[in-house]
PDB file of C-alpha atoms in Angstrom:
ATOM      1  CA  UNK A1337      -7.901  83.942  69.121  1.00  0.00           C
ATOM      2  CA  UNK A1338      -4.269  85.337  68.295  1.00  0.00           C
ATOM      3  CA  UNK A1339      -2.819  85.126  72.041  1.00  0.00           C
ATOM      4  CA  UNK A1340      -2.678  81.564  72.646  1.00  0.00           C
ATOM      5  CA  UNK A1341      -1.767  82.376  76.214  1.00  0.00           C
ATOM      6  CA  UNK A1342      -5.435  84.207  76.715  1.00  0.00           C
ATOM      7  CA  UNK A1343      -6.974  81.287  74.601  1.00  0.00           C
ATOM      8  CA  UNK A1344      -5.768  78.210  76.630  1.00  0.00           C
ATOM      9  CA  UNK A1345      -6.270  79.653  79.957  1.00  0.00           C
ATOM     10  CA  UNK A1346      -9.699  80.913  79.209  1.00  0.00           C
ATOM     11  CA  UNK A1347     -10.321  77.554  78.127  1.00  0.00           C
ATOM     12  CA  UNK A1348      -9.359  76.560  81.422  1.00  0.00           C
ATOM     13  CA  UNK A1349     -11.115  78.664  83.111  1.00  0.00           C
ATOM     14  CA  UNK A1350     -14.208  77.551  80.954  1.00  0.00           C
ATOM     15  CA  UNK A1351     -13.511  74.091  81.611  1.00  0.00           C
ATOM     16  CA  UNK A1352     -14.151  74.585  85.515  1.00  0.00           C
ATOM     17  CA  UNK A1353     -17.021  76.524  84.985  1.00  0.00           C
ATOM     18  CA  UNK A1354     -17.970  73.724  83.183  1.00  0.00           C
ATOM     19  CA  UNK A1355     -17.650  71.472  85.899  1.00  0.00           C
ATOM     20  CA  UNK A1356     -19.188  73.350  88.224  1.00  0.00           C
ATOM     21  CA  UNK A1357     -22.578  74.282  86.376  1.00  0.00           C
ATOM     22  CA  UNK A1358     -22.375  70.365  86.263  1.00  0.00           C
ATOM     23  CA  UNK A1359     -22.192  70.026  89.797  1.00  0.00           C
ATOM     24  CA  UNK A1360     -24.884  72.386  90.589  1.00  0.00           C
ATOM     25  CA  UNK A1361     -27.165  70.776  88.786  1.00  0.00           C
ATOM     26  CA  UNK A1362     -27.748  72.724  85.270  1.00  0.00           C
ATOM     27  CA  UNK A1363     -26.054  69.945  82.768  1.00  0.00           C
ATOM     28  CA  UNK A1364     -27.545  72.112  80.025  1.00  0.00           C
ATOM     29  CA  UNK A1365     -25.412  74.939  80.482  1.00  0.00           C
ATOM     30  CA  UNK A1366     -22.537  72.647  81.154  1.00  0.00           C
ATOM     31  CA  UNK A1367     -22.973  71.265  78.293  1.00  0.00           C
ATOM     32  CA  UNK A1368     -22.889  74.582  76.376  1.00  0.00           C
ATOM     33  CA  UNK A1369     -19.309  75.666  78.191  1.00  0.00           C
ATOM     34  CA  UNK A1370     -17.615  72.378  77.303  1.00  0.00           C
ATOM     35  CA  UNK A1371     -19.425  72.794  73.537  1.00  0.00           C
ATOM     36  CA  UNK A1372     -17.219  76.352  73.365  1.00  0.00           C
ATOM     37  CA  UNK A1373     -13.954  74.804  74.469  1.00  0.00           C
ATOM     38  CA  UNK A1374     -13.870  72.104  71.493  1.00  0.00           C
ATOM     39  CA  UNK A1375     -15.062  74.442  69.061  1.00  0.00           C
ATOM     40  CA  UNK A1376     -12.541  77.091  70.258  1.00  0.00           C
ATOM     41  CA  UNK A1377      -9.082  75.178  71.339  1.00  0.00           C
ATOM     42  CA  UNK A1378      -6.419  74.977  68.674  1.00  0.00           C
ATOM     43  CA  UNK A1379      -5.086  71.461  68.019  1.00  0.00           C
ATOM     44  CA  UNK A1380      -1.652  72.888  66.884  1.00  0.00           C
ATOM     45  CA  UNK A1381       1.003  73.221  69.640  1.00  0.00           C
ATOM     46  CA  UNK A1382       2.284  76.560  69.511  1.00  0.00           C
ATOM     47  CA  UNK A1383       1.943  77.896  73.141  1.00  0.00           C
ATOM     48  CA  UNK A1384       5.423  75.634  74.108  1.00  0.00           C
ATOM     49  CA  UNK A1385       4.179  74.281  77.173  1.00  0.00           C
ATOM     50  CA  UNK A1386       4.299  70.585  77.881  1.00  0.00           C
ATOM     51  CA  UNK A1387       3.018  69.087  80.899  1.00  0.00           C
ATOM     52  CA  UNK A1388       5.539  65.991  81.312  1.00  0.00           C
ATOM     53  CA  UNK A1389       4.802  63.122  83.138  1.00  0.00           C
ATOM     54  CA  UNK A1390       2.018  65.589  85.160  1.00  0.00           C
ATOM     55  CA  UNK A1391      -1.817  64.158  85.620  1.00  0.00           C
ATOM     56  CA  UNK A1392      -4.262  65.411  83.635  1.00  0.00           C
ATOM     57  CA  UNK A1393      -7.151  68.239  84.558  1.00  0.00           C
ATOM     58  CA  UNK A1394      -9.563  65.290  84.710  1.00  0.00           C
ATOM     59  CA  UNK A1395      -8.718  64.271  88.324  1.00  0.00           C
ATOM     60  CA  UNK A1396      -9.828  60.363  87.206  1.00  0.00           C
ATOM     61  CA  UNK A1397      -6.919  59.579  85.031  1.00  0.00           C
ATOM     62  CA  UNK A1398      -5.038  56.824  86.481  1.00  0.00           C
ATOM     63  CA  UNK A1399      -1.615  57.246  84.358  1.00  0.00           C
ATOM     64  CA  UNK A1400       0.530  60.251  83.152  1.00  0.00           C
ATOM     65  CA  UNK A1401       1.439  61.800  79.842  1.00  0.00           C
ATOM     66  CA  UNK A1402       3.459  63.353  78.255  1.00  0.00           C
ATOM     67  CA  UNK A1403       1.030  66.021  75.773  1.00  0.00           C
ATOM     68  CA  UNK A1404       1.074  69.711  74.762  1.00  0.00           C
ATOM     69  CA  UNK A1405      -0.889  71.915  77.300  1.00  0.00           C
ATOM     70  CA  UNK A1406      -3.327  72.965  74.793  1.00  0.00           C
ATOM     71  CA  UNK A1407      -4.668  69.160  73.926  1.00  0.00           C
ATOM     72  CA  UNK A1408      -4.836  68.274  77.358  1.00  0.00           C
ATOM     73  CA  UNK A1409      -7.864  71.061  77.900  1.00  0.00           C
ATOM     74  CA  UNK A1410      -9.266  69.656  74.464  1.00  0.00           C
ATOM     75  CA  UNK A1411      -8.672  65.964  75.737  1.00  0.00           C
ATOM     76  CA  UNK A1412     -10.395  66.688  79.465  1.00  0.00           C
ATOM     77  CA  UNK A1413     -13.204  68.573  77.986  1.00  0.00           C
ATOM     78  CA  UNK A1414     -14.127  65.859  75.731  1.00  0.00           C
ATOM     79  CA  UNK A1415     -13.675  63.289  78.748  1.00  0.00           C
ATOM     80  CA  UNK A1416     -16.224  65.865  80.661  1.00  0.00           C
ATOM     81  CA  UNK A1417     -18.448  65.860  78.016  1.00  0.00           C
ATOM     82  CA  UNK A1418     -18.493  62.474  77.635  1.00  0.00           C
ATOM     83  CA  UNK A1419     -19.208  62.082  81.550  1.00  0.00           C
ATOM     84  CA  UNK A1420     -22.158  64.914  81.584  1.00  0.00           C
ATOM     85  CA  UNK A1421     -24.029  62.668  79.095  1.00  0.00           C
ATOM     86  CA  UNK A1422     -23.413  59.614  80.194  1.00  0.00           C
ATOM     87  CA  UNK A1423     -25.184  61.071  83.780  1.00  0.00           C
ATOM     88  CA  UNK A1424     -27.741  62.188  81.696  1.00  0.00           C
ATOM     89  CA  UNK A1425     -28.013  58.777  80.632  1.00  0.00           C
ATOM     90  CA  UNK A1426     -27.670  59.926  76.687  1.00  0.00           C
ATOM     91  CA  UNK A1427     -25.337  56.781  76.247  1.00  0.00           C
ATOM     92  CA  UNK A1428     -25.219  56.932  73.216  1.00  0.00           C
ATOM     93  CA  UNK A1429     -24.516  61.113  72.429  1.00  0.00           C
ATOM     94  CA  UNK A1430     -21.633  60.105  75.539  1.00  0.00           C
ATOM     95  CA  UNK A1431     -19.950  57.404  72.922  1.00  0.00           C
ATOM     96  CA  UNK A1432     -20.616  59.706  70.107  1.00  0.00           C
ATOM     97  CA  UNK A1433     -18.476  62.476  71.725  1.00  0.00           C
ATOM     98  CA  UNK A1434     -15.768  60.771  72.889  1.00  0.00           C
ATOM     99  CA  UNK A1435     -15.152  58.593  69.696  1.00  0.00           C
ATOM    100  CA  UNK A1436     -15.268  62.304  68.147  1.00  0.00           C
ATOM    101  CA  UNK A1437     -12.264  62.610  70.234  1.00  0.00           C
ATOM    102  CA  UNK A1438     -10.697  59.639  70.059  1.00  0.00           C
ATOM    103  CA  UNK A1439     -10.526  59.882  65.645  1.00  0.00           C
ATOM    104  CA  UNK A1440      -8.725  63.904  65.772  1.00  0.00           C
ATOM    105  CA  UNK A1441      -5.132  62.137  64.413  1.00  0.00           C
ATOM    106  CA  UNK A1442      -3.594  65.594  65.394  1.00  0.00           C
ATOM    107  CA  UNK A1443      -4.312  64.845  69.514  1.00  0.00           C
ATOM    108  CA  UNK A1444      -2.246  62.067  69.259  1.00  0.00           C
ATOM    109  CA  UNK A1445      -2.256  58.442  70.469  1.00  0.00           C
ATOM    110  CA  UNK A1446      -2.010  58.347  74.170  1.00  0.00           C
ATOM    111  CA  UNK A1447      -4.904  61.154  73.994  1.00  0.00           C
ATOM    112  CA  UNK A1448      -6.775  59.283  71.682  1.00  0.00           C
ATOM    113  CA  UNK A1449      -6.106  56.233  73.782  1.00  0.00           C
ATOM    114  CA  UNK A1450      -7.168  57.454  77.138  1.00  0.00           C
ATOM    115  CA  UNK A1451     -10.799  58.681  75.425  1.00  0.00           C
ATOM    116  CA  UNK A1452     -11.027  54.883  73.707  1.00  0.00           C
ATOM    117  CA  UNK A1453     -10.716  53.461  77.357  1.00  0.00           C
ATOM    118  CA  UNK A1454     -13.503  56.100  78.753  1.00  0.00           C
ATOM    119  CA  UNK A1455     -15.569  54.856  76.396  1.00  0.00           C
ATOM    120  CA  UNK A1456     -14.728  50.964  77.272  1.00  0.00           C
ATOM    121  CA  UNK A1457     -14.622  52.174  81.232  1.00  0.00           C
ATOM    122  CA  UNK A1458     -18.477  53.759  80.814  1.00  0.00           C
ATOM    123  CA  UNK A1459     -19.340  50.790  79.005  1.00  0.00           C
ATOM    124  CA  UNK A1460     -18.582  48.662  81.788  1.00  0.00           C
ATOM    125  CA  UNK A1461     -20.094  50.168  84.091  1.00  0.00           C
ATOM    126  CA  UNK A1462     -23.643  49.751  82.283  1.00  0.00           C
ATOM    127  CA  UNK A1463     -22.350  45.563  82.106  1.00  0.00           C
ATOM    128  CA  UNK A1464     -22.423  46.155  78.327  1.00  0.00           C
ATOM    129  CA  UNK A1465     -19.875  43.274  77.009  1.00  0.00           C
ATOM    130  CA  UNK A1466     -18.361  45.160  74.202  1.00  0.00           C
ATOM    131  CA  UNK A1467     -16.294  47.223  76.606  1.00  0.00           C
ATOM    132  CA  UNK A1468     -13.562  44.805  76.103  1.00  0.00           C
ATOM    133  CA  UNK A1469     -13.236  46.061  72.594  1.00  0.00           C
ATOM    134  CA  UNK A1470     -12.956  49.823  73.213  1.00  0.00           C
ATOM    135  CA  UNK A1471     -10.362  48.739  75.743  1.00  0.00           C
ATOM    136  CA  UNK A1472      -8.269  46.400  73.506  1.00  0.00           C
ATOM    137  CA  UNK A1473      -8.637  49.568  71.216  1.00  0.00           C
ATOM    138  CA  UNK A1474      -6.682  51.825  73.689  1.00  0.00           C
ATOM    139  CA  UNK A1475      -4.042  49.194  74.111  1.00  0.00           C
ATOM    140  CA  UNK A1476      -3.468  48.429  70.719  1.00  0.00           C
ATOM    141  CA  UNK A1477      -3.852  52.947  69.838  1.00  0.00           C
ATOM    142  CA  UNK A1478      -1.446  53.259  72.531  1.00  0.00           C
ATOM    143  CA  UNK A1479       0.971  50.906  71.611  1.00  0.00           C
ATOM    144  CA  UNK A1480       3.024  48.096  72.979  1.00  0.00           C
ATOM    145  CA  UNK A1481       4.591  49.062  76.435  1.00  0.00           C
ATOM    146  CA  UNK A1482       3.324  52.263  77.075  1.00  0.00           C
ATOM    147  CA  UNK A1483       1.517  52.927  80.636  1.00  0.00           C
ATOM    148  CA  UNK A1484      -1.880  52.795  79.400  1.00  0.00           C
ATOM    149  CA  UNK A1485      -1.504  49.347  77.404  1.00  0.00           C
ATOM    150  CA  UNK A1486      -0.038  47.934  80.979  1.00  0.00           C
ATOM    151  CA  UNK A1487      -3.344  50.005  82.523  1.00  0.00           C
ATOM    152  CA  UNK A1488      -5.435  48.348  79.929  1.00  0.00           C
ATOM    153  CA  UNK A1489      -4.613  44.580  80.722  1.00  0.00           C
ATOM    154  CA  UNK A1490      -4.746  45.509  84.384  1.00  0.00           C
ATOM    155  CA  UNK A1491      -8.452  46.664  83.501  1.00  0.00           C
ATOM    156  CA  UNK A1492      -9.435  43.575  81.694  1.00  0.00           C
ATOM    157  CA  UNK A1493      -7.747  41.412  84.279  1.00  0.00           C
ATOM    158  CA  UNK A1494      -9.821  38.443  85.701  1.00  0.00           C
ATOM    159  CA  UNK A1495     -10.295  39.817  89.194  1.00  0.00           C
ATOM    160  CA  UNK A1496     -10.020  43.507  88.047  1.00  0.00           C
ATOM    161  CA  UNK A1497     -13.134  45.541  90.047  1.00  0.00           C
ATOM    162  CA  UNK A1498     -13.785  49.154  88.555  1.00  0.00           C
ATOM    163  CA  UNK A1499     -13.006  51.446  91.213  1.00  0.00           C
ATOM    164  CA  UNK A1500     -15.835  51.434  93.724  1.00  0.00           C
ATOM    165  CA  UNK A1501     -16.079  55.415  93.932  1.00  0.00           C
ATOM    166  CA  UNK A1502     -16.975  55.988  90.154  1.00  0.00           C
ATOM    167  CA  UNK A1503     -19.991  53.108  90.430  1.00  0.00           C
ATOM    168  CA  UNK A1504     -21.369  54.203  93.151  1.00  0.00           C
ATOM    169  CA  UNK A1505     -21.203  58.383  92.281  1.00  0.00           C
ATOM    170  CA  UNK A1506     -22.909  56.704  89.136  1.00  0.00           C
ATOM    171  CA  UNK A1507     -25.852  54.409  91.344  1.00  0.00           C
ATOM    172  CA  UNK A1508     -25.860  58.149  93.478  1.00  0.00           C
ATOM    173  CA  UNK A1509     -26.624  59.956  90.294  1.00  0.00           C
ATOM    174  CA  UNK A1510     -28.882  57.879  89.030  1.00  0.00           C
ATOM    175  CA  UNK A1511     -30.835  58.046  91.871  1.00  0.00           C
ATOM    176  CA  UNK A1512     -30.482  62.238  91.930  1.00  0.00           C
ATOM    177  CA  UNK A1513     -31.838  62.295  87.990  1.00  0.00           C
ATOM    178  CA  UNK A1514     -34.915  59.660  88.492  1.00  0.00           C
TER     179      UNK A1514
END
């Protein structure tokens, strides 16, 4: 679309629809509204709106950026993606998506980061012991110093718990799909 105003808030407003078809139940069609948002949000930053040190759409982030308004939409519909499959207990289309993600260069590394440590967070909640290396990966894609490299040895800390709230919506979903 030519008015990248129109495009990035109808992405928005796509994105919420998204979440809320999710919430009501029909993951299919959810599925189908975040599909639209990748396929239609530009990766180049020409709408000059950044949102500094501001916490992303995805209300589960647990540090702040500093990225272009259009590749946060692109970053928290992959994220939501990621999450409707892993409910759906499609593990591995939920990895496939968000390592999609993670490789676009153009998002840039603390984007690219956060979706690496989604992958390692999912990951540990299912006790699989390779999360560890999807959350080195963020680190090291993040770089030295930054936030989410500090978040990431936090996370892999000895007596680090995941927060409670996400395993148990997860044991509460489970439950809702068998």
């Amino acid at each position: 679309h030519d008015n990248m105003v129109f495009a990035y808030t109808h992405n928005i407003a796509l994105y919420y629809l998204g979440l809320k078809e999710r919430i009501e139940g029909k993951t299919e069609k959810a599925i189908k509204t975040f599909k639209k948002i990748i396929k239609t949000a530009n990766d180049k930053v020409s709408f000059r709106m950044r949102l500094r040190k501001k916490c992303f759409l995805t209300p589960d982030m647990k540090w702040r950026l500093d990225v272009p308004a259009e590749h946060e939409v692109i970053f928290s519909t992959f994220c939501e993606l990621g999450k409707t499959y892993f409910l759906l207990k499609d593990y591995e289309l939920a990895d496939q998506i968000l390592l999609e993600g993670a490789k676009r260069e153009v998002l840039g590394k603390d984007i690219r980061a956060a979706l690496y440590f989604e992958i390692g967070k999912m990951h540990k909640i299912l006790e699989k012991k390779d999360f560890i290396e999807y959350i080195v990966k963020a680190s090291e894609t993040a770089g030295e110093g930054s936030e989410i490299a500090l978040h990431c040895k936090t996370f892999l800390g000895t007596h680090f718990a995941l927060p409670e709230p996400e395993v148990e919506i997860w044991k509460i979903h489970e439950k809702i799909i068998e």
